Short mmCIF file of C-alpha atoms and ligand atoms in Angstrom, two decimals:
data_model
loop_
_atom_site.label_atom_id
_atom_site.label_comp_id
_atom_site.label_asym_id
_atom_site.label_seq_id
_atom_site.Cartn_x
_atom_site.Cartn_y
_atom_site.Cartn_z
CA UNK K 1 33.47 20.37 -112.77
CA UNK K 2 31.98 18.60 -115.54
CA UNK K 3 29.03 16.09 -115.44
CA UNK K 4 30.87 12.98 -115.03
CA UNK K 5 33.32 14.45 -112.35
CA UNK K 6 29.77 15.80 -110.39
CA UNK K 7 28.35 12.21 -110.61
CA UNK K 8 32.18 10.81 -109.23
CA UNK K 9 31.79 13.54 -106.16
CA UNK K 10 28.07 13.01 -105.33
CA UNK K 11 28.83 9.00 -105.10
CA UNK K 12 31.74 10.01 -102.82
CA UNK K 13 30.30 12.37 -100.65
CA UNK K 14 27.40 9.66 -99.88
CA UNK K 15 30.02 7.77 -98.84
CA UNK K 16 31.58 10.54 -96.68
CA UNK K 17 28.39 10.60 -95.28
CA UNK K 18 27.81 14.37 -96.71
CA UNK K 19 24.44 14.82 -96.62
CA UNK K 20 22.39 15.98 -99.85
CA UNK K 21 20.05 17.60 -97.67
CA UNK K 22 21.32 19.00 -93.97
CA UNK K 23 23.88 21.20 -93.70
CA UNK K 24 23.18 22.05 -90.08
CA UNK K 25 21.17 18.99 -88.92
CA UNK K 26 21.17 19.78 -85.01
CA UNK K 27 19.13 22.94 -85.97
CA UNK K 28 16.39 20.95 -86.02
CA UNK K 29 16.52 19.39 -82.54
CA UNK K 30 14.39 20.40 -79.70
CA UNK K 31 17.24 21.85 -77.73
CA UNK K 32 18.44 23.95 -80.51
CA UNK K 33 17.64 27.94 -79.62
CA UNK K 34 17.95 30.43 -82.69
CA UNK K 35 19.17 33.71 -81.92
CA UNK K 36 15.83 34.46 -82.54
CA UNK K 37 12.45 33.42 -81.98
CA UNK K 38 9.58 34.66 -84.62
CA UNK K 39 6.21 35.56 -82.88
CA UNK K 40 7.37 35.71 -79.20
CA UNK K 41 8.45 39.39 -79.32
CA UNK K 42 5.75 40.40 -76.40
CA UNK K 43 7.21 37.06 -73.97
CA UNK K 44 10.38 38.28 -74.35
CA UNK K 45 10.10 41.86 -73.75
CA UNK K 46 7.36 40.98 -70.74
CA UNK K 47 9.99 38.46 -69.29
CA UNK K 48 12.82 41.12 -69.95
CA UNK K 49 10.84 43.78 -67.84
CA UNK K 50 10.24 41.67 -65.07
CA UNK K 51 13.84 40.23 -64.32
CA UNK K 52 15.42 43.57 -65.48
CA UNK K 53 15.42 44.98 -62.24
CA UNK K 54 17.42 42.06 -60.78
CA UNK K 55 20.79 44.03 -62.58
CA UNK K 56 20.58 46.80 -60.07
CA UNK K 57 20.81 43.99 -57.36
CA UNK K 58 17.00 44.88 -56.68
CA UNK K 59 14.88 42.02 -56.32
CA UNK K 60 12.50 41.22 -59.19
CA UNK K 61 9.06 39.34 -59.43
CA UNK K 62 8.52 35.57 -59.07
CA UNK K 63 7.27 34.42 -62.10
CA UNK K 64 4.90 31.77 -63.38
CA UNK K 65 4.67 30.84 -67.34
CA UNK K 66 2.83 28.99 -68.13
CA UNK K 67 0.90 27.23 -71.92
CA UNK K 68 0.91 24.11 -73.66
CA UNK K 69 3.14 21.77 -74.80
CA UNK K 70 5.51 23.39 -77.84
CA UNK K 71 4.54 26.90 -77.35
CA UNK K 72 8.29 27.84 -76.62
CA UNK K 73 8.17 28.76 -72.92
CA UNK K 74 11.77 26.99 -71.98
CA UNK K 75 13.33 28.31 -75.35
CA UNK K 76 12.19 31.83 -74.70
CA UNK K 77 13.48 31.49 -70.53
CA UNK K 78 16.84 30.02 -71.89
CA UNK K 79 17.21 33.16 -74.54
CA UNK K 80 16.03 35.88 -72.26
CA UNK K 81 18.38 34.21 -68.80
CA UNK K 82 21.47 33.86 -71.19
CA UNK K 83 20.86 37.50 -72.51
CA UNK K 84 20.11 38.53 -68.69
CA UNK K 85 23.55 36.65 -67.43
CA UNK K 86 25.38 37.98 -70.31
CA UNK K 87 24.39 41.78 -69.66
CA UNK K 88 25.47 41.28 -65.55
CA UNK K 89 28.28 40.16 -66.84
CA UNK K 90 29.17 43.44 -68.79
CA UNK K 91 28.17 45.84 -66.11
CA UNK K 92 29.71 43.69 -63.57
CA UNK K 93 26.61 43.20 -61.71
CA UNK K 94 26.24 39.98 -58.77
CA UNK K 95 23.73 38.75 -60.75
CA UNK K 96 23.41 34.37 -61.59
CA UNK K 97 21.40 32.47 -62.75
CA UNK K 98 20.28 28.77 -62.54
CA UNK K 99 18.29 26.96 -64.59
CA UNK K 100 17.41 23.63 -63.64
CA UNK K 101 13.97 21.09 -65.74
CA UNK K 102 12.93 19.51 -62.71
CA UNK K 103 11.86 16.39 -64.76
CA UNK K 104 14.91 15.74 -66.23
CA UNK K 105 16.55 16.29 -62.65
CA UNK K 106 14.37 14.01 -60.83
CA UNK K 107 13.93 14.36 -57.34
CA UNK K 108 13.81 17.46 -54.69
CA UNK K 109 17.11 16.65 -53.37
CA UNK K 110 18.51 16.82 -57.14
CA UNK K 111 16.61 19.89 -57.95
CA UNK K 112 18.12 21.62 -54.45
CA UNK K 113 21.74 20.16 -55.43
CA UNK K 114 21.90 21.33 -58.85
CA UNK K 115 20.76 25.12 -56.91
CA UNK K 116 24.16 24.41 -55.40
CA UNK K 117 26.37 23.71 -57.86
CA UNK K 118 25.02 26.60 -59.84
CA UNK K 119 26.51 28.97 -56.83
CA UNK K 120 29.49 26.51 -56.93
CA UNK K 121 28.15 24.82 -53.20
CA UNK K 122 28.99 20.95 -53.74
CA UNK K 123 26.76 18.09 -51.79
CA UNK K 124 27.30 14.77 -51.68
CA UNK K 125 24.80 12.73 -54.10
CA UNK K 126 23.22 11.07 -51.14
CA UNK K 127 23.52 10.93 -48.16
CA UNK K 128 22.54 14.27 -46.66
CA UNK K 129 19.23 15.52 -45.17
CA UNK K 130 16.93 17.66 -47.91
CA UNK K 131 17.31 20.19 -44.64
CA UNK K 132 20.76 20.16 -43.88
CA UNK K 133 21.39 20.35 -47.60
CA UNK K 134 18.85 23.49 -47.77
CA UNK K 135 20.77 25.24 -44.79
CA UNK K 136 24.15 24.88 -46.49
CA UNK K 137 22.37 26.81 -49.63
CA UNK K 138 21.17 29.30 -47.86
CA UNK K 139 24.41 30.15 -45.84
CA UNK K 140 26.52 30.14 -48.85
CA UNK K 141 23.85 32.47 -50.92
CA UNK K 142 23.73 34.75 -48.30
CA UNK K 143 28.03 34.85 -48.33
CA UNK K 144 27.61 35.37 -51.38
CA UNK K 145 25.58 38.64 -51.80
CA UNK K 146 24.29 37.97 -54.97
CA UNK K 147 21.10 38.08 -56.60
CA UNK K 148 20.00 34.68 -57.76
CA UNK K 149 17.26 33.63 -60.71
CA UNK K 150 16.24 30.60 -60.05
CA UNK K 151 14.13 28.82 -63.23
CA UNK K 152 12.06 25.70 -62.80
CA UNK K 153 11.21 24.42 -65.88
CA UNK K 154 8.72 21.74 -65.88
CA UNK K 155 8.20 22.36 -62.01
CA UNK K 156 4.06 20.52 -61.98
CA UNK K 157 7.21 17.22 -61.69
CA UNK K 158 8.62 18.47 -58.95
CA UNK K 159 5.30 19.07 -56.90
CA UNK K 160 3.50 16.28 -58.45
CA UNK K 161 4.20 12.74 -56.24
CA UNK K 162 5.95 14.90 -53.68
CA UNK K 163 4.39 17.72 -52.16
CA UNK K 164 5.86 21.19 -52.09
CA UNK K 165 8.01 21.48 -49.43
CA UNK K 166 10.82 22.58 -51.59
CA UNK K 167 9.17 25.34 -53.45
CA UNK K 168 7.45 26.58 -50.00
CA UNK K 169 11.09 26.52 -48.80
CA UNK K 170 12.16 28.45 -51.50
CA UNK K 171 9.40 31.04 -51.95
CA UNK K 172 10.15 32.07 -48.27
CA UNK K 173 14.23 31.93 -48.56
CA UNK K 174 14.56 35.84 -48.69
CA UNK K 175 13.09 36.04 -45.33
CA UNK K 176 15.59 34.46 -44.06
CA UNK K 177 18.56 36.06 -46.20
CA UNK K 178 20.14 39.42 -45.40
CA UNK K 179 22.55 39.77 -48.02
CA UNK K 180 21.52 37.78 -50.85
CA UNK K 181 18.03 37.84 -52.38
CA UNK K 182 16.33 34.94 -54.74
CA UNK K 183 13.37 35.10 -57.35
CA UNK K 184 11.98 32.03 -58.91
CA UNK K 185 10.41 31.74 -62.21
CA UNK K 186 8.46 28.43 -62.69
CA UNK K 187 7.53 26.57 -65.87
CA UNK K 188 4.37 24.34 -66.25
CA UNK K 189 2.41 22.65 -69.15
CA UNK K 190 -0.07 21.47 -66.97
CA UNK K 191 -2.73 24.00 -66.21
CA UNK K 192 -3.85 22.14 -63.40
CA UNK K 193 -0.81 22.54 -61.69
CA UNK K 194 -1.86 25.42 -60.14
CA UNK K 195 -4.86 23.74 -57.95
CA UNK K 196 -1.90 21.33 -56.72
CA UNK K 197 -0.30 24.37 -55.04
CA UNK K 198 -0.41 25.23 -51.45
CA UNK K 199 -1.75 28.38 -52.09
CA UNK K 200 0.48 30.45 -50.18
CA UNK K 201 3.24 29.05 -52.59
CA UNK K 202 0.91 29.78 -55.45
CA UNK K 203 0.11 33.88 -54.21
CA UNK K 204 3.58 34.49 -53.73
CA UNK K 205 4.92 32.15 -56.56
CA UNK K 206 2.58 33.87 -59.33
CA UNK K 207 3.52 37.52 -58.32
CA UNK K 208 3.24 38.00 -62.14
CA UNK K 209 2.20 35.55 -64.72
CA UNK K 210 2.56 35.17 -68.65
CA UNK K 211 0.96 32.84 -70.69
CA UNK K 212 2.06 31.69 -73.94
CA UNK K 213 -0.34 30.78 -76.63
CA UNK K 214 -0.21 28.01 -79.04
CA UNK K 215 0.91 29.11 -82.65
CA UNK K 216 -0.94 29.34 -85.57
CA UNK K 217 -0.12 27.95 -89.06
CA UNK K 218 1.20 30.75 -90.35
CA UNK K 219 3.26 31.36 -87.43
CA UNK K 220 4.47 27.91 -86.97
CA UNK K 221 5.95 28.52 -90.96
CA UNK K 222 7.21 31.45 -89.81
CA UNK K 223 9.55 29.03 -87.20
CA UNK K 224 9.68 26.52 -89.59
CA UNK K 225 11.01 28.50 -92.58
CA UNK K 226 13.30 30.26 -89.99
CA UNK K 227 15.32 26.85 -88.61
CA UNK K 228 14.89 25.27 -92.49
CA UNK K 229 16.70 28.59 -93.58
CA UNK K 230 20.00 27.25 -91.10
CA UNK K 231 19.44 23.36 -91.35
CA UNK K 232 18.86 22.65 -95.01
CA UNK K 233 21.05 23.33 -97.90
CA UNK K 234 20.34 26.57 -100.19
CA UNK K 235 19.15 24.00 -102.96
CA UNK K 236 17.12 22.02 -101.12
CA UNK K 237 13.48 22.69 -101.69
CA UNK K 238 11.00 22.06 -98.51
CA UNK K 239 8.53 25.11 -99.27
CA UNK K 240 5.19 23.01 -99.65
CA UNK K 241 6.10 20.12 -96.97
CA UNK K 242 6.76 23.09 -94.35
CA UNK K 243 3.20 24.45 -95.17
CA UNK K 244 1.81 20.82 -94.83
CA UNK K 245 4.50 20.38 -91.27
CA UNK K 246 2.65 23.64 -90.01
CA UNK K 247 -0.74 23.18 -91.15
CA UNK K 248 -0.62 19.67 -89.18
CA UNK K 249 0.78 20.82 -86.15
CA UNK K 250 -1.93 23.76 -85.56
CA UNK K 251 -4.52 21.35 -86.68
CA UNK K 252 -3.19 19.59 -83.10
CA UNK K 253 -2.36 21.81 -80.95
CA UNK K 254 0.22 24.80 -81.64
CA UNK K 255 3.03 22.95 -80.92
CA UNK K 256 6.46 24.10 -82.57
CA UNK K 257 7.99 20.99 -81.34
CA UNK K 258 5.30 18.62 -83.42
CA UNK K 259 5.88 20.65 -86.55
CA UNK K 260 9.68 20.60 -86.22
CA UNK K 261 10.22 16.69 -85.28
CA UNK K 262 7.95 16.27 -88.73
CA UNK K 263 9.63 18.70 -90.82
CA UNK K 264 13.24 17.01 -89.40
CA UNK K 265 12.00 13.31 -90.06
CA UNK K 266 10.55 14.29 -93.56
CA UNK K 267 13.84 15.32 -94.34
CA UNK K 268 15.56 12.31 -93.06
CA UNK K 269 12.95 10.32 -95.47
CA UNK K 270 13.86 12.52 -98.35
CA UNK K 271 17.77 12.24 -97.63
CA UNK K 272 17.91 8.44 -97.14
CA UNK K 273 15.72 8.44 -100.68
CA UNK K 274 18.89 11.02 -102.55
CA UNK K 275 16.17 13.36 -102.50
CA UNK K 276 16.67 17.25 -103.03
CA UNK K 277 12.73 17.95 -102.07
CA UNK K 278 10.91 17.23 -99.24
CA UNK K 279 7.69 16.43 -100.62
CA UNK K 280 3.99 16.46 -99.34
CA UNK K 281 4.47 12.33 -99.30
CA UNK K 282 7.46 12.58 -96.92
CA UNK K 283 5.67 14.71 -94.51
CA UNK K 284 2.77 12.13 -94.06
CA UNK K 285 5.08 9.25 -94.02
CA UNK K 286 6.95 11.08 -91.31
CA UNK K 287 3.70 11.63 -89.52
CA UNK K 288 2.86 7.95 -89.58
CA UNK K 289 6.48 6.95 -88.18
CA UNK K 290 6.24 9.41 -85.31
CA UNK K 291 2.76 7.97 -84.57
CA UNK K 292 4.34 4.56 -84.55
CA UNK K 293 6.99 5.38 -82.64
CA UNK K 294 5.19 7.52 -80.00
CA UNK K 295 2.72 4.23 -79.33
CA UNK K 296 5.65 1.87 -79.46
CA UNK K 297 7.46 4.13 -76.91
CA UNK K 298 4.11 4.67 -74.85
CA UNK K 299 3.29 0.68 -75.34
CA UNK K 300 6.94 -0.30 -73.50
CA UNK K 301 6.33 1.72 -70.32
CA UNK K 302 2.79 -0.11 -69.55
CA UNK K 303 2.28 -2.03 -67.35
CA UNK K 304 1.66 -6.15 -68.62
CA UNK K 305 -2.43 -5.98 -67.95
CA UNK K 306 -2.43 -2.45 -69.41
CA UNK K 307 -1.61 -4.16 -72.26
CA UNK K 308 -3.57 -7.26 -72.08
CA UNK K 309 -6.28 -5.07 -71.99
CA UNK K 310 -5.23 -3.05 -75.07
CA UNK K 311 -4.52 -6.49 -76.92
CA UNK K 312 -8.31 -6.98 -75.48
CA UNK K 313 -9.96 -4.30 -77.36
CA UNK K 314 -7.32 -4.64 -80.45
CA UNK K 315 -8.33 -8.27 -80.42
CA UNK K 316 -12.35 -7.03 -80.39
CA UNK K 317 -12.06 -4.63 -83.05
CA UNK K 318 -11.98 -7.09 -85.76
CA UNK K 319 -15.71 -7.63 -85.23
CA UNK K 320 -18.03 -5.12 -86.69
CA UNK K 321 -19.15 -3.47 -83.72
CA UNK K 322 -18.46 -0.03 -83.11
CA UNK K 323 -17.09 0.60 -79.51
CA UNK K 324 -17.30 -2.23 -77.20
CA UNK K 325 -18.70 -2.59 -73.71
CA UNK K 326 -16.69 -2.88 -70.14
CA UNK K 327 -17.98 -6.15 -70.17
CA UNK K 328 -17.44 -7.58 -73.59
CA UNK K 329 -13.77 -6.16 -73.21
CA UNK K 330 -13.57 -8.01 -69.28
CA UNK K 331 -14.59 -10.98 -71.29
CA UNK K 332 -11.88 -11.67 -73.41
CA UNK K 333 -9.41 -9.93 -71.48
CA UNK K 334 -10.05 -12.93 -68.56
CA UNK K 335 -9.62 -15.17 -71.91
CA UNK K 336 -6.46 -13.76 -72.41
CA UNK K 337 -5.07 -14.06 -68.94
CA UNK K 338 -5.86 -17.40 -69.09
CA UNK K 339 -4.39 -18.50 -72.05
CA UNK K 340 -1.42 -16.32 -71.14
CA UNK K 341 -1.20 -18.00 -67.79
CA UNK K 342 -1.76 -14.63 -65.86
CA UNK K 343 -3.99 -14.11 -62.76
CA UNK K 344 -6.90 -11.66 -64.47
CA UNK K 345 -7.42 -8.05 -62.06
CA UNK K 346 -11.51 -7.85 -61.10
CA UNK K 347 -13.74 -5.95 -63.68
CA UNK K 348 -13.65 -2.67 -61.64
CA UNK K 349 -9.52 -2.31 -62.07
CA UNK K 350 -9.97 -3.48 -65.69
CA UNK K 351 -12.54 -0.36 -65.94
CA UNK K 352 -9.89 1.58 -64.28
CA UNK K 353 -6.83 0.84 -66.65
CA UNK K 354 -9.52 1.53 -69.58
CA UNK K 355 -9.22 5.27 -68.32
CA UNK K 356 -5.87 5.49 -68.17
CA UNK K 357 -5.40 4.00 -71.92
CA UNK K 358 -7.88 7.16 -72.57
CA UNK K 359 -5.72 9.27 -70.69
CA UNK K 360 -2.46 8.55 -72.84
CA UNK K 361 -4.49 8.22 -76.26
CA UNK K 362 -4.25 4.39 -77.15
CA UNK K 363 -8.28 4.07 -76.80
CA UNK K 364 -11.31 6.48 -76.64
CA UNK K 365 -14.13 5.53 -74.09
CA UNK K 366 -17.31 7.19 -74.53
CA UNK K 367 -20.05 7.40 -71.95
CA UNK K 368 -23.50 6.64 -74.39
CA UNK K 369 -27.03 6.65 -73.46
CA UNK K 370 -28.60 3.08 -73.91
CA UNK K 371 -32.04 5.03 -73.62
CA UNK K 372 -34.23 2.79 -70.93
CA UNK K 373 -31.59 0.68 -70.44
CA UNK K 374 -29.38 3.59 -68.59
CA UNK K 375 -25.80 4.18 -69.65
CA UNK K 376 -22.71 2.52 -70.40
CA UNK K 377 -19.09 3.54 -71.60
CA UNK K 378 -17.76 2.34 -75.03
CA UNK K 379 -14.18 2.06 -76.02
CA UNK K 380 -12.58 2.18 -79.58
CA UNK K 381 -8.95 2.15 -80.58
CA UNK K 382 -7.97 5.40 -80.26
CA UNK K 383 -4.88 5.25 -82.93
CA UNK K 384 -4.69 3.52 -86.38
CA UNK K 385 -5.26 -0.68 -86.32
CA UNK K 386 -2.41 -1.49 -88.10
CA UNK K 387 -0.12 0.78 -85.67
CA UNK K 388 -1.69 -0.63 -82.58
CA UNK K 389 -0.76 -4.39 -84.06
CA UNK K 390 2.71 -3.49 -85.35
CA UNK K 391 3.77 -2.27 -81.42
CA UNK K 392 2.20 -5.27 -79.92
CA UNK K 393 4.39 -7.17 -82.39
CA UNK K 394 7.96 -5.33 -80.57
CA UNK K 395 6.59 -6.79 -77.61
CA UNK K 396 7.74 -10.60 -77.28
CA UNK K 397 4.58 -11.55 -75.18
CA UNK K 398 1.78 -9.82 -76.65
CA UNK K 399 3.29 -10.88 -80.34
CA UNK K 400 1.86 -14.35 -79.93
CA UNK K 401 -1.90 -13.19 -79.08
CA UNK K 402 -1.76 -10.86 -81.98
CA UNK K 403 -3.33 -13.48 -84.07
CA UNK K 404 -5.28 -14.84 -81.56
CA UNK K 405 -9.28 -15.39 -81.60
CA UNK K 406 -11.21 -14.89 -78.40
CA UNK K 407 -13.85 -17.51 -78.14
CA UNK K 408 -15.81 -14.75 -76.83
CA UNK K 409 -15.79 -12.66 -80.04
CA UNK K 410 -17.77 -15.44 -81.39
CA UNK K 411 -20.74 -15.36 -79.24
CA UNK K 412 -21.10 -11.38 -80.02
CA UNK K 413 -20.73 -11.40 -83.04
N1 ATP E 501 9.06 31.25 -81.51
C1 ATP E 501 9.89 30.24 -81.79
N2 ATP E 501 10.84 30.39 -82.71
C2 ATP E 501 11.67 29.37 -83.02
N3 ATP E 501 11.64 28.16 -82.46
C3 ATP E 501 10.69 27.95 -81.54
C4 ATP E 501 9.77 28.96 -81.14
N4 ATP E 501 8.94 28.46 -80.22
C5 ATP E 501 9.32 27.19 -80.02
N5 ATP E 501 10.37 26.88 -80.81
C6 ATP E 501 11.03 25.59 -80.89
O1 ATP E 501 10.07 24.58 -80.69
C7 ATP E 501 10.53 23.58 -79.82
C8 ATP E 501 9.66 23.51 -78.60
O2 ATP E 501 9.77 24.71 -77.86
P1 ATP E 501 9.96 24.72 -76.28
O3 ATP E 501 10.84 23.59 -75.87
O4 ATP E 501 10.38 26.06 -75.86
O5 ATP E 501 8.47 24.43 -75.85
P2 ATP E 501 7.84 24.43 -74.38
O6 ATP E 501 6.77 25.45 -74.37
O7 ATP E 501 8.92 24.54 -73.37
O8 ATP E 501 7.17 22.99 -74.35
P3 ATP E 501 6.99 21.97 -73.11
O9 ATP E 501 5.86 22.52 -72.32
O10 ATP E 501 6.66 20.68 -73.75
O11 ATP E 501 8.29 21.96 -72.36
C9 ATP E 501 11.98 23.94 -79.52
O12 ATP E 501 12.81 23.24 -80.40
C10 ATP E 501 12.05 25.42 -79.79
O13 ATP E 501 13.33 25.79 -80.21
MG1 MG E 502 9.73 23.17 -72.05
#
């Protein structure tokens, strides 16, 4: 092909809507599994060892993994079950397997009906009693005679507004069950989540336990250069904004899925650009979108004095001072509801939201010593101005108050 026919073929391929950069774009996504998984040899031989009895038909451990966000807990269950339902398969052994993220599923009676289905049972959507329901899944496991992994991902939601009466169910099925037999592996983030446990779910739910430990830098390149390796094209060059995706990330936290969403939105920056290399300035522009993003996403789901009281201490932190009192931020935020026509909350739920916008990120409160004068909390933005005042600008109430000055500000100032 000569140099004007290349020119002709790139121009048409944009139009095509071939990309100059992806050749395997879902690689990136969070629910893409490689067929393998760099740095979580140990997890999946420990994980192996523990269900591998369940081929004989011999009942294996309950299981509890647990680690932070990212650390690849649900990709390394979903590699080692489909291995473990794979190998039944070829030595014809009654082994299933179910695997069911109780967030995404929602409630208990979701959770118990998606059991079901997975040993082909089918229950109404509604309608039925979570007992009667249970009763039908334990009659048709036991007709069965089949060995059955269950795996809970994210199961701190299935416990968390509603008590544990399913797991406790569940953990005490095999007495109950002559032919059939049931372990349960659970997933959890939250490392509280095991003080919410009745703890004769928790002793027999955490027969064994495995943690998984946030990644390093180098090992988070490791992943990265892996899943670049089957998503990028061979001349695209991303070798210095993976270092930066994976020297971010472990700066955080560890997390795999923060260094992949950057290294995927860098590339969509570079690609939209006609750009062959991801570049250092892509990966920080990507960070600032996903920041944007996140508090846009976070800023929808609040409720409207939530953020009143946000637009309070965004509105405050055009003054000089550095953190700002309960009180100053009470202050304007009854200004606010007043000029927004709103009914204000009393100080002491005002306080409360405060927390919870510490909780989620959007502000830092700080208890400080006034020496003599006792304590008192201080809050600052806890993300970027300008990203704080470009999501209250998606939302249609809070974008008129953007601009606004408290009459209040002017007496501390
Ligand atoms: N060792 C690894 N090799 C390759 N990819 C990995 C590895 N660990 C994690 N990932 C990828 O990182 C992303 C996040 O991993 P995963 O979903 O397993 O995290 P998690 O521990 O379940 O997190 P959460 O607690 O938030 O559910 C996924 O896209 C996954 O494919
Ligand atoms: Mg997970």
């Amino acid at each position: 092909m000569n140099k004007q026919s290349e020119i002709l073929e790139e121009v048409f391929n944009n139009f095509l809507g071939e990309s100059r950069i992806f050749k395997n774009r879902e690689a990136l996504r969070h629910d893409y599994i490689p067929d393998y998984l760099p740095h979580r040899e140990e997890e999946i031989r420990m994980l192996g060892q523990i269900l591998g009895p369940s081929l004989r038909g011999t009942l294996c451990s309950n299981i509890l993994i647990y680690g932070k966000t990212g650390t690849g807990k649900t990709a390394v269950t979903k590699f080692v079950l489909k291995r473990l339902a794979e190998k039944a398969d070829e030595i014809n052994s009654p082994l299933r397997v179910s695997f069911v993220n109780c967030r995404l599923v929602g409630t208990e009676y979701r959770v118990l009906s998606a059991l079901c289905s997975s040993i082909d049972v089918r229950v109404p959507f509604t309608g039925l009693a979570l007992g009667e329901v249970f009763d039908r899944f334990k009659s048709a496991l036991d007709s069965q005679k089949i060995v059955l992994v269950v795996a809970l991902d994210e199961i701190d939601a299935l416990i968390k507004d509603r008590g544990d009466i399913l797991l406790y169910e569940l953990t005490r099925i095999n007495e109950n069950l002559s032919q059939s037999k049931v372990s349960i592996l659970g997933i959890s983030n939250d490392l509280r989540f095991k003080d919410m446990l009745d703890p004769r779910v928790l002793s027999t739910l955490s027969e064994e336990e495995i943690i998984f430990k946030p990644y390093n830098a180098e090992e988070l390149q490791d992943i990265l250069e892996q899943r670049a390796k089957i998503a990028f094209k061979e001349d695209v060059s991303a070798d210095v904004a993976i270092k930066l995706c994976s020297a971010i990330a472990a700066a955080e936290h560890g997390d795999a899925r923060r260094a992949l969403d950057l290294l995927r939105v860098a590339a969509e920056l570079a690609e939209r650009e006609g750009e062959r290399t991801i570049t250092e300035d892509h990966v920080y522009r990507a960070q600032k979108r996903i920041e944007h993003d996140r508090v846009v996403e976070t800023l929808k789901s609040l409720p409207m004095h939530s953020k009143i009281v946000l637009l309070s201490i965004f509105l405050l932190s055009k003054s000089k001072a550095k953190g700002f009192m309960t009180g100053d931020i009470y202050n304007v935020y009854c200004e606010l509801c007043k000029e927004m026509g709103v009914n204000p909350l009393t100080q002491r739920r005002v306080s409360g939201l405060i927390n919870e916008l510490d909780v989620i990120g959007l502000v830092n409160s700080r208890v400080v010593s006034l020496g003599r004068y006792g304590r008192s909390k201080k809050t600052t933005l806890g993300v970027p101005y300008s990203v704080i005042k470009e999501a209250l600008f998606e939302d249609e109430r809070m974008r008129n108050m953007v601009t606004y000055i408290p009459r209040y500000l002017n007496s501390i100032r």
